[in-house]
Every structure is written in C-alpha cells, then in structure tokens.
XYZ file of C-alpha atoms in Angstrom:
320
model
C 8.939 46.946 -41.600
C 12.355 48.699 -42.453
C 12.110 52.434 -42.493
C 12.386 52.617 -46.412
C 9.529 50.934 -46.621
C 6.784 52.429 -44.409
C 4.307 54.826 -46.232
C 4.359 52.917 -49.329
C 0.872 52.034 -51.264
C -0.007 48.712 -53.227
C -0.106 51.204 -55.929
C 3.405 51.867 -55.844
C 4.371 48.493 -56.517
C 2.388 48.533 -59.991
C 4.188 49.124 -62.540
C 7.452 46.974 -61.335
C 4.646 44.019 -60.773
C 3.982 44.305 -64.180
C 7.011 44.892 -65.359
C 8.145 41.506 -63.740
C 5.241 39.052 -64.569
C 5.242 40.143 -68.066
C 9.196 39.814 -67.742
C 8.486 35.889 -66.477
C 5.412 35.108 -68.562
C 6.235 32.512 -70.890
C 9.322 31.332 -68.906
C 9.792 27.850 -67.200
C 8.928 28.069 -63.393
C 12.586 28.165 -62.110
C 13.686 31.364 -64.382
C 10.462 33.095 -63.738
C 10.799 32.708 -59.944
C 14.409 33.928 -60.415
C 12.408 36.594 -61.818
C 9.810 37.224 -59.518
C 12.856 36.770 -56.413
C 14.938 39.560 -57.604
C 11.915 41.758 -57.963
C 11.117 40.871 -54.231
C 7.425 39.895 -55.158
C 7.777 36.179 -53.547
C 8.296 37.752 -50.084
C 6.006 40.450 -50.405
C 4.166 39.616 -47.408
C 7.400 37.553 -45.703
C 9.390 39.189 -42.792
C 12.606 40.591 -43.456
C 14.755 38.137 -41.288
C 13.448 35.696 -43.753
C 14.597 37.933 -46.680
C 10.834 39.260 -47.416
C 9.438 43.017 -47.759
C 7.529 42.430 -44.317
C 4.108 44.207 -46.058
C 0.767 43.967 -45.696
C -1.652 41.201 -47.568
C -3.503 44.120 -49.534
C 0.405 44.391 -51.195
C -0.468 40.978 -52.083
C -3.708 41.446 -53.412
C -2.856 43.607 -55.480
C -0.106 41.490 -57.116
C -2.235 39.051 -57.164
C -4.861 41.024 -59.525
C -1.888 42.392 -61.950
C -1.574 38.686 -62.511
C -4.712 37.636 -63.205
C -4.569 40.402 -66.090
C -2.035 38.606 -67.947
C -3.428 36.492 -69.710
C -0.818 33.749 -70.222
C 0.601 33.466 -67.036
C 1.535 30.588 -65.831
C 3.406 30.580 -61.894
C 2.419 29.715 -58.783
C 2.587 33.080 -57.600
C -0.487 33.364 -55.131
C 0.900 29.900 -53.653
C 4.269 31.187 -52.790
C 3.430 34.534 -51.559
C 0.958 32.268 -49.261
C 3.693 29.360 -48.334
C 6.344 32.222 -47.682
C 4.544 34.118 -45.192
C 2.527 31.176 -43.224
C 6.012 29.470 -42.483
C 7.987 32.714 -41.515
C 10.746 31.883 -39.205
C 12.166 28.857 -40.900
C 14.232 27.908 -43.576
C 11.226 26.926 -45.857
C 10.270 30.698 -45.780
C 13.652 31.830 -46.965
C 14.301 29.373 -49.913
C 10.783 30.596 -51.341
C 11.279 34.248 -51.315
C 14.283 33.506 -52.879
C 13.105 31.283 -55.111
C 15.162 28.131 -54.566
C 11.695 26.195 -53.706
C 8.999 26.063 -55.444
C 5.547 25.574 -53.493
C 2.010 24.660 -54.043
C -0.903 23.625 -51.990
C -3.138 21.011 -52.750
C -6.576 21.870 -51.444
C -8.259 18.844 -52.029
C -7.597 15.900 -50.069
C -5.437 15.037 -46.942
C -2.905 12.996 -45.432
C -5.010 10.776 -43.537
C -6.727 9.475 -46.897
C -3.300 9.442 -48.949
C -4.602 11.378 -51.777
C -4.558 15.217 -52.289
C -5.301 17.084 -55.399
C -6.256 20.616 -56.970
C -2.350 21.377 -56.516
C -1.836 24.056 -59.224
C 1.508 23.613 -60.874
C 2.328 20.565 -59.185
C 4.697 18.775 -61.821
C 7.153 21.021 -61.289
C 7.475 22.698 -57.545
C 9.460 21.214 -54.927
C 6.914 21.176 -51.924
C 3.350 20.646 -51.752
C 1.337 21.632 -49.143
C -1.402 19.163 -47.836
C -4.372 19.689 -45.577
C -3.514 16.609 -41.770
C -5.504 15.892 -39.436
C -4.460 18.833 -37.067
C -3.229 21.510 -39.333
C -0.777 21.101 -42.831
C 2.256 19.443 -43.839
C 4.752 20.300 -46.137
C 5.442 17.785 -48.604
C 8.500 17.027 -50.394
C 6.625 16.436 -54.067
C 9.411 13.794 -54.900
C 8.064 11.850 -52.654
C 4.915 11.722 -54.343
C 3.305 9.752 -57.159
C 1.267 11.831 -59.340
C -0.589 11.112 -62.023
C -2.909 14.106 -64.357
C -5.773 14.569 -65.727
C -6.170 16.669 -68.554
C -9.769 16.632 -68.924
C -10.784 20.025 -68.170
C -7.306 21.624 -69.322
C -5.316 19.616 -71.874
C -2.469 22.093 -71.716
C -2.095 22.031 -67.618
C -3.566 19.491 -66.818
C -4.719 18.467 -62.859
C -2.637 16.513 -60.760
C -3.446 13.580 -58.500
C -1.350 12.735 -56.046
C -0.564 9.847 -53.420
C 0.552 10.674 -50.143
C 1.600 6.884 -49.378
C 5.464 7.175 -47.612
C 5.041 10.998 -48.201
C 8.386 12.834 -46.619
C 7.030 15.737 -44.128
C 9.075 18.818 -44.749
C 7.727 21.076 -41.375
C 3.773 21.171 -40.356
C 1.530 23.533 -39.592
C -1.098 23.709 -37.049
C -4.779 24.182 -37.652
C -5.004 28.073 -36.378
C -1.857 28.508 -38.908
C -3.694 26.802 -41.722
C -6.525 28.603 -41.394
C -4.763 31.951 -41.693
C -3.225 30.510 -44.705
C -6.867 29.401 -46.113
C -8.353 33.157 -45.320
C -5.604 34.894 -47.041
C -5.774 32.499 -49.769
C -9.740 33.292 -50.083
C -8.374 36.981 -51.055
C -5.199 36.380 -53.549
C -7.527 33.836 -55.854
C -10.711 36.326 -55.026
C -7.843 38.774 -56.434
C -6.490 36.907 -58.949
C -10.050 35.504 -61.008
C -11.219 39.221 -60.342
C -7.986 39.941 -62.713
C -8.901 37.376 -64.929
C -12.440 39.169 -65.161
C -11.350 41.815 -65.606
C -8.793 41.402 -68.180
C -11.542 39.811 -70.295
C -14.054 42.472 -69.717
C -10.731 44.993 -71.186
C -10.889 42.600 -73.905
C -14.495 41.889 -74.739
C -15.097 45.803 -74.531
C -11.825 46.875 -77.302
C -13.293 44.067 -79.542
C -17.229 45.361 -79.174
C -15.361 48.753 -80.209
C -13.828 47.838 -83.345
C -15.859 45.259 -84.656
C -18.418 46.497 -87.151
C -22.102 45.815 -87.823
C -24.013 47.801 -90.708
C -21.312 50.561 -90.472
C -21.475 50.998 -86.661
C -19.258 49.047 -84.192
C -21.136 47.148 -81.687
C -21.444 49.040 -79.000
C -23.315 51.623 -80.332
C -25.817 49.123 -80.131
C -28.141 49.869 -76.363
C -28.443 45.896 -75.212
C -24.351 45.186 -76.116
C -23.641 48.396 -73.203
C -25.984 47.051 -71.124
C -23.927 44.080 -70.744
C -20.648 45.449 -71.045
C -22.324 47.838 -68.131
C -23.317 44.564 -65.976
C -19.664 43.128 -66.408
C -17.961 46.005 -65.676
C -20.393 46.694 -62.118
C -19.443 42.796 -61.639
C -15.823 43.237 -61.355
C -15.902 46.943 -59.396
C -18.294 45.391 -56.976
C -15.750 42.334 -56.381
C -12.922 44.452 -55.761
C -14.832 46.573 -53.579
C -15.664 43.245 -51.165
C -11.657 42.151 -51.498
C -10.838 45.836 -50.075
C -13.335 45.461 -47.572
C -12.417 41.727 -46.418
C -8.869 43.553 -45.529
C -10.723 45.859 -43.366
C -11.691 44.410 -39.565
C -15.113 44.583 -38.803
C -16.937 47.513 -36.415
C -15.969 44.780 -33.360
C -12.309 44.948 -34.168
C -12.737 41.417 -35.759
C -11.292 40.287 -39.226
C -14.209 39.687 -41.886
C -14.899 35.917 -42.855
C -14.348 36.472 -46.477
C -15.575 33.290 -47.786
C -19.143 34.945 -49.105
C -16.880 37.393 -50.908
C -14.334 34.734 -52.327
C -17.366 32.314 -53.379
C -19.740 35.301 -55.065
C -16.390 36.602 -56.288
C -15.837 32.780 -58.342
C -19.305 32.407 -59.740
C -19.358 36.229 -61.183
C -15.961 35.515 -62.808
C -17.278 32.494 -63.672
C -20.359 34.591 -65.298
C -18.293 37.369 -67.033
C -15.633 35.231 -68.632
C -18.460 33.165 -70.687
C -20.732 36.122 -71.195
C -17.293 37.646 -72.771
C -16.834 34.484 -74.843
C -20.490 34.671 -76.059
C -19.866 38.430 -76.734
C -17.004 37.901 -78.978
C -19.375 36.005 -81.208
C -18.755 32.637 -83.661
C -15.134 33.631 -82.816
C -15.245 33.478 -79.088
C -15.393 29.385 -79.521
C -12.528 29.105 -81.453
C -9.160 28.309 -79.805
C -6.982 31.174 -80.901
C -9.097 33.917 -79.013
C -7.092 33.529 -75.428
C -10.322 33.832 -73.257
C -10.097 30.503 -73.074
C -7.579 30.016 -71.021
C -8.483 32.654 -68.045
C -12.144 30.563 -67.990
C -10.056 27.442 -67.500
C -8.254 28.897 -64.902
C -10.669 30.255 -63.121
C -12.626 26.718 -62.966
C -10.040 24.738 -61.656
C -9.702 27.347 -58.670
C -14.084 26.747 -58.310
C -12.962 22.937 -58.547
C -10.315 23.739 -55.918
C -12.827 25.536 -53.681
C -16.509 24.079 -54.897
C -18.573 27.122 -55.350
C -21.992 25.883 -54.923
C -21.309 23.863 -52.182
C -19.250 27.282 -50.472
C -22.715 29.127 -51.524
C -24.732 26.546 -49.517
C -22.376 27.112 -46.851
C -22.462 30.766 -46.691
C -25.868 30.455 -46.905
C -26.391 28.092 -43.840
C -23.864 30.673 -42.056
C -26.462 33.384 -42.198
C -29.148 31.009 -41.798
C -27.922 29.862 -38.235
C -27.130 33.345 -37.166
C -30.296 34.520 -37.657
C-alpha cells in the first residue's frame, strides 16, 4: 500500500462511493464502469502494479453496502471488485480495474456439466467466471450461448448458459476460488444488508408521513415494534460482516457462511415485512421495493439459503 494511502478508513471513501454509483446509476455497463474506473472503486481491493488501491476487503464491504442503498443500481460491482483482486498479477486484473472488461461469475453450474448459471449481468460483460473441476475458469462470454429467463425478474432477467467449446481466458485453482467464494460471502452479505437497509430508510419516512385518524403511523406501539425488529435485523447483520473480517481468538479467518446465509433470509424477511408495511400500495409496481426484493432473491437463488442453513447447521452439528 503506497504511503498516501495508509491510515485511511472505509469511512473515508463514503461520500466519493456515493458520489460515483449515483453518478453511474442509470448508465449502460460500459459508461458506468468508466465511471466506477476513474473513481478507483473497481480496484479497490487490487494491487497497485495492477493499477488497484491495494486496500483491505472491509474497503470493499463497505462499497459494497453504499450500493445496495441505491435502489436502482444496476452493475456488477461486487463481481469485479471480486474478479480484480482473485486474478492479481495478470492482465485480466488490470483491464477490470480499468474497466475495459467486464466480469461476472456464474455460481451455479460448472464446466464439467456444460451449463452454468446465476451469472448476474451476464448479457453484457466480457468474461464469466465458472466453477471446474479443480478450481475456476475464466470464460470469454462470446463464446457462450445463453439463453434467459425472466420468470422471477422480467426486467433482468437470469441467464443460462452453455459451456460447450467455451474459450478459457486464465484458471484458477481451488484454494484461489475459495478465497474468491469467502470474500464473495461478505460483499453480497454487504450488499442485501444495503438493500435492507435502504428499505427499512424507506418503510420508516413513509410510516412517518402517512396519516391515520390524524396521527401518522408510527405513533401507533405495534408499527415501532416492527420498525424496531427491522432496524435490530440490519445492525445485527452488519455487526457479523465486521466481525467475519476479524480472525478468530486462534489467529484463524471466520467461516462466514452462517453470517452470509442468516444475513439472506433476514433481508429476505425485512424487504417483504417493508412491502407489507407500506400497505395496499406496497404491491403496486411503482413503489421501488420491488426491485431490491428481486435482487436480493436471485443472490438466495445464487447461494440456496435453506440448503446453506442445513449446512451450517450440520457444521455445528458435527463439531459438537
């Protein structure tokens, strides 16, 4: 890390991460990661020979949760940050912090069964990265049929793609690829924790102004109960994603997959209780909550959360 740098916070980094994905919200993928490039937030956590900042993953998480606050944002921005630093050294890592490549990763499927899917934003990145036998390859996604399915989100919908005569772009092992998969657990935990939060924001202004027999909602004793419950949801979560930065007493990093699972199901939890406080109106399609709830279940689909419970579960189970 360059001298300039060390002593910084994730805090410092706030308000020119916000300044930057509300600058690229609404944008097409290759202007907003011109965006995102000249703000240095691609390479956040990539070295500096590589053109990156060289800082830690909480940087990251943090950027991660600024995004999942706006509510219309629509980049691959967890995927990079991810696909920048777990290829550091090569020429992959420098065309994504500079945004000439666009990446995803596709964590369903593999190679061996020539099918992947759960690729966020894969219609219009350059690579794709898919779980192999030993590790991950880097796909070249024009090399790739894909076909979508906009049953769960009409707007973005979810790709399918075939890996038949796929062009390999550079490989990862399997210790690399799970580093990738444990950092990853933290930016979405991050970035649905955002989402949750942003509705919660939301939910709470709207219980505020909205009037009932001359008194706004939440003068009413059950309506701050729940807002209460939401709001010790989403402190709780961010509490565990601080923590799972944090090694254990042994020295050891944290498996963070209980956090990242409990982390999905409560944002799960406080985006529909928000939709159900908002009332009649929280079904229609103009109020935006809509779209974090949407995002936030393709990530569950991405990462299954009740079979990742069951897992976490039989984790304790055996070590007991």
């Amino acid at each position: 890390m360059s001298t300039e740098l060390e002593g910084l916070r994730p805090e410092d980094f706030t308000d020119a991460a916000t300044a930057a994905i509300a600058d690229a919200t609404g944008r097409d993928l290759t202007a907003a990661a011109a965006v995102f490039a000249e703000s240095g937030l691609l390479g956040i956590c990539g070295t500096e020979d590589d053109g990156g900042l060289g800082l830690g993953l909480n940087f990251a998480l943090s950027i991660s949760a600024i995004a999942g606050k706006e509510t219309f944002f629509d980049f691959p921005l967890v995927e990079q940050i991810l696909l920048a630093q777990a290829f550091a050294g090569s020429a992959q890592a420098e065309a994504l912090i500079n945004g000439d490549t666009l990446g995803t990763i596709a964590w369903q499927g593999d190679l061996q069964s020539s099918q992947a899917s759960a690729a966020r934003f894969a219609p219009g990145v350059d690579v794709v990265l898919v779980t192999t036998a030993d590790g991950a390859a880097l796909l070249s996604r024009r090399s790739l049929a894909m076909t979508e399915d906009p049953a769960l989100d009409p707007e973005r919908p979810q790709s399918w793609l075939a890996l038949y005569g796929a062009e390999i772009v550079a490989t990862m092992d399997a210790a690399g690829f799970a580093a990738l998969r444990r950092d990853a657990a933290l930016l979405y935990g991050a970035y649905v924790t955002g989402l949750a939060e942003n509705a919660l924001e939301t939910t709470a202004t709207y219980l505020s102004t909205r009037s009932q027999f001359g008194r706004p909602l939440s003068a009413k004793q059950s309506v701050r109960h729940s807002l209460a419950r939401l709001k010790l949801l989403v402190e709780k979560n961010k509490a565990s994603l601080a923590r799972g930065l944090m090694p254990d007493e042994f020295g050891v990093p944290r498996d963070v997959e209980a956090t990242f699972m409990i982390g999905l199901a409560d944002a799960i939890f406080v985006l529909e209780k928000s939709i159900h406080l908002h009332g009649a109106m929280g079904f229609t399609w103009e109020l935006p909550l809509h779209f974090s709830l949407r995002e936030i279940r393709k990530i569950a689909i991405a990462f299954p959360v009740a079979t990742g419970q069951q897992g976490v579960g039989q984790t304790f189970i055996d070590a007991a």
